[in-house]
């Protein structure tokens, strides 16, 4: 698809229902990858780069130079391939500056020492501030802080296209959960209101689609469609109504299947935990005290 000098190519990871994107500037051949996925077999304790290699092959086939690797937040449902793509291309890994709060929270959860994580945005090359602008070739991009799902959630507005991470789903699926550490339904509501202030024809690209009621896979909508059709928060939905609905829904949700491996890797910018003396990396699973 083509939109105002930008080409947007979607890549779908079926295991985690995650969309990744390559956004490229037609005139310069510069590109950004948004939310790349590292394949992970939890039962086997094995990672692979098949999905990320597909993205690299697309970049090569289209003679694109990777300028940015952009994360919308530290995901809890899949492992990030950001570090792998950085090693292959030299492109910097960027995320919102709220990642420092997320690192601080999970550093305690997983008892990670200072020798491996300072929780100051380490492992990332660029921490974006709210409303900060940057370029992808000649394309202008703006960072919009959209916390609520997580402390570090941001959306990227690139040439009239908004990549929202987990803040919004397709209108028939509503919005992201807010029960993770640092999540807050009130904050998410206000973040969505910022999105709703954008022009109605702004195209919105999803990070996930779980295909409610078995419908076909969808990854693109618009500000107008969200404002008029989102089942959790339309343009005229009062904040308290949304918060009550969101918090009630969150109480029914299971813990994400990959939350422990995903968060441990993703707060490190896609790097695996530091290998121990035997040369092997390990994922920790904190156990709750017996009652």
CSV table of C-alpha atoms in Angstrom, one decimal:
chain,number,residue,atom,x,y,z
A,1,UNK,CA,0.0,0.0,0.0
A,2,UNK,CA,1.2,3.5,-0.7
A,3,UNK,CA,0.4,6.6,1.4
A,4,UNK,CA,2.0,10.0,1.0
A,5,UNK,CA,5.5,8.9,-0.2
A,6,UNK,CA,5.4,6.1,2.3
A,7,UNK,CA,5.1,2.4,1.6
A,8,UNK,CA,3.9,0.2,4.5
A,9,UNK,CA,4.4,-3.6,4.5
A,10,UNK,CA,2.8,-5.8,7.1
A,11,UNK,CA,4.3,-9.0,8.6
A,12,UNK,CA,2.2,-11.3,10.8
A,13,UNK,CA,3.4,-13.6,13.5
A,14,UNK,CA,0.6,-16.1,13.9
A,15,UNK,CA,1.8,-17.6,17.2
A,16,UNK,CA,1.4,-14.3,19.0
A,17,UNK,CA,-1.1,-12.6,16.7
A,18,UNK,CA,1.4,-9.8,16.3
A,19,UNK,CA,1.8,-7.4,13.3
A,20,UNK,CA,5.2,-5.9,12.5
A,21,UNK,CA,5.6,-3.3,9.8
A,22,UNK,CA,8.3,-1.9,7.5
A,23,UNK,CA,7.6,1.8,6.7
A,24,UNK,CA,9.7,3.1,3.9
A,25,UNK,CA,10.3,6.4,2.3
A,26,UNK,CA,9.9,6.0,-1.5
A,27,UNK,CA,12.2,8.8,-2.4
A,28,UNK,CA,15.3,7.9,-0.3
A,29,UNK,CA,14.9,4.1,0.3
A,30,UNK,CA,15.2,4.6,4.0
A,31,UNK,CA,13.0,2.5,6.2
A,32,UNK,CA,11.9,1.8,9.8
A,33,UNK,CA,10.8,-1.6,11.3
A,34,UNK,CA,8.1,-1.4,13.9
A,35,UNK,CA,7.6,-4.1,16.6
A,36,UNK,CA,9.6,-7.0,15.1
A,37,UNK,CA,9.1,-10.4,16.5
A,38,UNK,CA,11.6,-13.1,17.6
A,39,UNK,CA,10.3,-16.6,17.2
A,40,UNK,CA,10.2,-18.4,20.5
A,41,UNK,CA,9.3,-22.0,21.4
A,42,UNK,CA,8.6,-21.9,25.1
A,43,UNK,CA,8.4,-25.7,25.5
A,44,UNK,CA,11.8,-26.2,23.8
A,45,UNK,CA,13.3,-23.1,25.3
A,46,UNK,CA,14.5,-22.2,21.8
A,47,UNK,CA,14.5,-18.9,19.8
A,48,UNK,CA,14.8,-18.5,16.1
A,49,UNK,CA,14.9,-15.6,13.7
A,50,UNK,CA,12.7,-16.9,10.8
A,51,UNK,CA,10.2,-14.0,11.1
A,52,UNK,CA,13.0,-11.3,11.4
A,53,UNK,CA,14.8,-12.9,8.5
A,54,UNK,CA,11.7,-12.5,6.4
A,55,UNK,CA,11.8,-8.8,7.1
A,56,UNK,CA,15.5,-8.6,6.3
A,57,UNK,CA,14.8,-10.3,3.0
A,58,UNK,CA,12.1,-7.8,2.2
A,59,UNK,CA,14.4,-4.9,2.9
A,60,UNK,CA,17.1,-6.4,0.7
A,61,UNK,CA,14.7,-7.3,-2.2
A,62,UNK,CA,13.4,-3.7,-2.2
A,63,UNK,CA,16.8,-2.1,-1.8
A,64,UNK,CA,15.8,-0.5,1.5
A,65,UNK,CA,18.2,0.8,4.2
A,66,UNK,CA,17.0,0.3,7.7
A,67,UNK,CA,17.3,3.6,9.6
A,68,UNK,CA,15.2,2.8,12.7
A,69,UNK,CA,14.0,-0.1,14.7
A,70,UNK,CA,11.0,1.2,16.6
A,71,UNK,CA,9.3,-0.4,19.6
A,72,UNK,CA,5.9,0.8,20.7
A,73,UNK,CA,6.5,-0.6,24.2
A,74,UNK,CA,8.1,-3.5,26.0
A,75,UNK,CA,5.6,-6.2,24.9
A,76,UNK,CA,4.3,-9.0,27.2
A,77,UNK,CA,3.1,-11.3,24.5
A,78,UNK,CA,6.1,-11.9,22.2
A,79,UNK,CA,9.9,-11.5,22.3
A,80,UNK,CA,11.3,-8.6,20.3
A,81,UNK,CA,13.7,-9.2,17.4
A,82,UNK,CA,15.1,-5.6,17.8
A,83,UNK,CA,18.5,-6.7,19.0
A,84,UNK,CA,18.9,-9.2,16.2
A,85,UNK,CA,17.9,-6.7,13.5
A,86,UNK,CA,20.3,-4.1,15.0
A,87,UNK,CA,23.2,-6.7,14.8
A,88,UNK,CA,22.4,-7.4,11.2
A,89,UNK,CA,21.9,-3.8,10.0
A,90,UNK,CA,23.4,-1.4,12.5
A,91,UNK,CA,20.1,0.5,12.9
A,92,UNK,CA,19.4,2.0,16.3
A,93,UNK,CA,16.7,0.6,18.6
A,94,UNK,CA,14.2,3.3,19.9
A,95,UNK,CA,11.4,3.3,22.4
A,96,UNK,CA,9.6,5.8,24.6
A,97,UNK,CA,11.4,7.2,27.6
A,98,UNK,CA,8.8,5.5,29.8
A,99,UNK,CA,10.8,2.3,29.4
A,100,UNK,CA,12.9,3.5,32.4
A,101,UNK,CA,9.9,3.0,34.7
A,102,UNK,CA,9.1,-0.4,33.2
A,103,UNK,CA,12.7,-1.5,33.6
A,104,UNK,CA,12.7,-0.3,37.2
A,105,UNK,CA,9.5,-2.3,37.9
A,106,UNK,CA,10.6,-5.5,36.4
A,107,UNK,CA,14.2,-5.3,37.6
A,108,UNK,CA,12.7,-5.8,41.1
A,109,UNK,CA,10.2,-8.5,39.9
A,110,UNK,CA,13.1,-10.6,38.4
A,111,UNK,CA,15.8,-9.6,40.9
A,112,UNK,CA,18.1,-8.4,38.1
A,113,UNK,CA,21.4,-6.9,39.4
A,114,UNK,CA,23.0,-3.6,38.4
A,115,UNK,CA,25.7,-5.5,36.5
A,116,UNK,CA,23.0,-6.5,34.0
A,117,UNK,CA,20.4,-3.7,34.1
A,118,UNK,CA,20.7,-0.2,35.5
A,119,UNK,CA,17.0,0.6,34.5
A,120,UNK,CA,18.0,3.9,33.0
A,121,UNK,CA,17.0,3.1,29.5
A,122,UNK,CA,20.0,0.9,28.9
A,123,UNK,CA,20.0,-1.5,26.0
A,124,UNK,CA,18.1,1.1,23.9
A,125,UNK,CA,19.9,3.6,21.6
A,126,UNK,CA,17.2,6.3,21.6
A,127,UNK,CA,14.5,7.1,24.2
A,128,UNK,CA,11.8,9.3,22.7
A,129,UNK,CA,10.1,12.1,24.5
A,130,UNK,CA,6.4,13.0,24.0
A,131,UNK,CA,5.9,15.0,20.8
A,132,UNK,CA,9.5,14.4,19.7
A,133,UNK,CA,9.9,14.4,16.0
A,134,UNK,CA,12.3,12.3,13.8
A,135,UNK,CA,12.8,11.4,10.2
A,136,UNK,CA,12.7,8.3,8.1
A,137,UNK,CA,14.4,9.5,5.0
A,138,UNK,CA,12.2,12.5,4.0
A,139,UNK,CA,9.2,11.2,6.0
A,140,UNK,CA,8.4,13.1,9.1
A,141,UNK,CA,7.5,11.2,12.2
A,142,UNK,CA,6.1,12.3,15.6
A,143,UNK,CA,6.1,10.3,18.8
A,144,UNK,CA,2.8,10.5,20.8
A,145,UNK,CA,2.9,9.2,24.4
A,146,UNK,CA,0.0,6.8,24.8
A,147,UNK,CA,0.5,5.2,28.2
A,148,UNK,CA,-2.2,3.3,30.2
A,149,UNK,CA,-1.6,-0.2,28.9
A,150,UNK,CA,2.0,0.2,30.0
A,151,UNK,CA,4.1,3.1,31.3
A,152,UNK,CA,6.2,3.2,28.1
A,153,UNK,CA,3.5,2.9,25.5
A,154,UNK,CA,4.0,5.3,22.5
A,155,UNK,CA,2.4,5.6,19.1
A,156,UNK,CA,4.3,6.7,16.0
A,157,UNK,CA,2.6,9.1,13.6
A,158,UNK,CA,4.3,8.7,10.2
A,159,UNK,CA,3.1,10.5,7.1
A,160,UNK,CA,-0.5,10.4,8.3
A,161,UNK,CA,-0.3,6.8,9.5
A,162,UNK,CA,-0.5,5.9,13.2
A,163,UNK,CA,1.1,2.8,14.7
A,164,UNK,CA,-0.6,2.4,18.1
A,165,UNK,CA,1.0,-0.6,19.6
A,166,UNK,CA,-1.4,-2.2,22.1
A,167,UNK,CA,-3.4,0.9,23.1
A,168,UNK,CA,-6.2,0.3,20.6
A,169,UNK,CA,-7.4,-2.9,18.8
A,170,UNK,CA,-9.7,-3.1,15.9
A,171,UNK,CA,-13.0,-1.4,16.8
A,172,UNK,CA,-14.8,-4.7,17.4
A,173,UNK,CA,-12.1,-5.8,19.9
A,174,UNK,CA,-11.9,-2.5,21.8
A,175,UNK,CA,-8.7,-1.5,23.8
A,176,UNK,CA,-5.7,-3.0,25.6
A,177,UNK,CA,-5.8,-4.3,29.1
A,178,UNK,CA,-4.6,-2.1,31.9
A,179,UNK,CA,-3.8,-4.6,34.7
A,180,UNK,CA,-0.1,-4.9,34.1
A,181,UNK,CA,2.3,-3.1,36.5
A,182,UNK,CA,2.1,0.5,35.7
A,183,UNK,CA,-1.1,0.1,33.7
A,184,UNK,CA,-4.0,2.5,34.4
A,185,UNK,CA,-7.4,2.6,32.7
A,186,UNK,CA,-7.8,6.3,33.4
A,187,UNK,CA,-4.5,7.0,31.8
A,188,UNK,CA,-5.4,4.9,28.8
A,189,UNK,CA,-8.7,6.7,28.3
A,190,UNK,CA,-6.8,10.0,28.2
A,191,UNK,CA,-4.2,8.6,25.8
A,192,UNK,CA,-7.0,7.5,23.4
A,193,UNK,CA,-8.5,10.9,23.5
A,194,UNK,CA,-5.2,12.2,22.2
A,195,UNK,CA,-5.5,9.8,19.3
A,196,UNK,CA,-9.1,10.9,18.7
A,197,UNK,CA,-7.9,14.5,18.3
A,198,UNK,CA,-6.1,13.5,15.1
A,199,UNK,CA,-7.8,14.0,11.7
A,200,UNK,CA,-10.6,11.5,11.1
A,201,UNK,CA,-8.8,10.1,8.0
A,202,UNK,CA,-5.6,9.2,9.9
A,203,UNK,CA,-5.0,5.5,9.2
A,204,UNK,CA,-4.4,3.4,12.3
A,205,UNK,CA,-2.3,0.2,12.2
A,206,UNK,CA,-2.7,-2.4,14.8
A,207,UNK,CA,-0.1,-4.4,16.7
A,208,UNK,CA,-2.4,-7.3,17.3
A,209,UNK,CA,-5.7,-8.8,16.0
A,210,UNK,CA,-7.3,-11.7,17.8
A,211,UNK,CA,-10.1,-12.1,15.2
A,212,UNK,CA,-13.1,-11.8,17.5
A,213,UNK,CA,-16.0,-14.1,16.5
A,214,UNK,CA,-13.7,-15.8,14.0
A,215,UNK,CA,-13.7,-12.9,11.5
A,216,UNK,CA,-11.0,-12.5,9.0
A,217,UNK,CA,-7.7,-10.9,10.0
A,218,UNK,CA,-7.6,-7.1,10.0
A,219,UNK,CA,-4.8,-4.7,10.8
A,220,UNK,CA,-5.9,-1.3,9.6
A,221,UNK,CA,-8.6,1.1,10.6
A,222,UNK,CA,-9.0,4.9,11.0
A,223,UNK,CA,-9.5,7.5,13.7
A,224,UNK,CA,-13.1,8.0,12.5
A,225,UNK,CA,-13.9,4.3,12.7
A,226,UNK,CA,-12.5,4.1,16.2
A,227,UNK,CA,-14.4,7.2,17.3
A,228,UNK,CA,-17.7,5.8,16.0
A,229,UNK,CA,-17.4,2.0,16.4
A,230,UNK,CA,-14.9,1.1,19.2
A,231,UNK,CA,-16.8,-1.2,21.5
A,232,UNK,CA,-15.0,0.1,24.6
A,233,UNK,CA,-14.5,3.8,23.9
A,234,UNK,CA,-16.2,5.9,21.3
A,235,UNK,CA,-15.7,9.7,21.0
A,236,UNK,CA,-18.5,10.4,23.4
A,237,UNK,CA,-17.8,7.7,25.9
A,238,UNK,CA,-17.4,9.1,29.5
A,239,UNK,CA,-14.2,8.3,31.2
A,240,UNK,CA,-15.7,6.6,34.2
A,241,UNK,CA,-17.8,4.4,31.9
A,242,UNK,CA,-14.8,3.3,30.1
A,243,UNK,CA,-12.8,2.7,33.2
A,244,UNK,CA,-15.5,0.5,34.8
A,245,UNK,CA,-15.8,-1.5,31.6
A,246,UNK,CA,-12.1,-1.9,31.2
A,247,UNK,CA,-11.4,-2.9,34.8
A,248,UNK,CA,-14.2,-5.4,34.8
A,249,UNK,CA,-12.9,-6.9,31.6
A,250,UNK,CA,-9.3,-7.1,32.9
A,251,UNK,CA,-10.4,-9.1,35.9
A,252,UNK,CA,-11.5,-11.9,33.6
A,253,UNK,CA,-8.2,-12.1,31.6
A,254,UNK,CA,-5.6,-14.8,32.0
A,255,UNK,CA,-1.9,-13.9,32.4
A,256,UNK,CA,-0.3,-13.7,28.9
A,257,UNK,CA,1.3,-17.0,27.9
A,258,UNK,CA,4.7,-15.5,27.3
A,259,UNK,CA,4.8,-12.7,29.8
A,260,UNK,CA,7.8,-13.9,31.8
A,261,UNK,CA,10.2,-14.6,28.9
A,262,UNK,CA,8.8,-11.7,26.8
A,263,UNK,CA,9.3,-9.0,29.5
A,264,UNK,CA,12.7,-10.2,30.5
A,265,UNK,CA,13.9,-10.0,26.9
A,266,UNK,CA,12.1,-6.9,25.9
A,267,UNK,CA,13.2,-4.6,28.7
A,268,UNK,CA,16.7,-5.5,27.4
A,269,UNK,CA,15.8,-4.3,23.9
A,270,UNK,CA,15.4,-7.8,22.6
A,271,UNK,CA,18.6,-9.2,24.1
A,272,UNK,CA,18.5,-12.5,26.0
A,273,UNK,CA,19.4,-12.5,29.7
A,274,UNK,CA,23.2,-12.5,30.3
A,275,UNK,CA,24.6,-16.0,29.9
A,276,UNK,CA,25.7,-17.7,33.1
A,277,UNK,CA,29.1,-19.4,33.7
A,278,UNK,CA,28.0,-22.4,31.6
A,279,UNK,CA,27.3,-20.2,28.6
A,280,UNK,CA,23.6,-20.6,28.8
A,281,UNK,CA,20.9,-17.9,29.2
A,282,UNK,CA,18.0,-18.6,31.5
A,283,UNK,CA,14.5,-17.2,31.8
A,284,UNK,CA,13.3,-16.7,35.4
A,285,UNK,CA,9.8,-17.4,36.5
A,286,UNK,CA,8.9,-15.9,39.9
A,287,UNK,CA,6.9,-18.1,42.1
A,288,UNK,CA,4.1,-16.8,44.3
A,289,UNK,CA,4.3,-17.8,48.0
A,290,UNK,CA,2.1,-20.8,48.9
A,291,UNK,CA,-1.0,-19.9,50.8
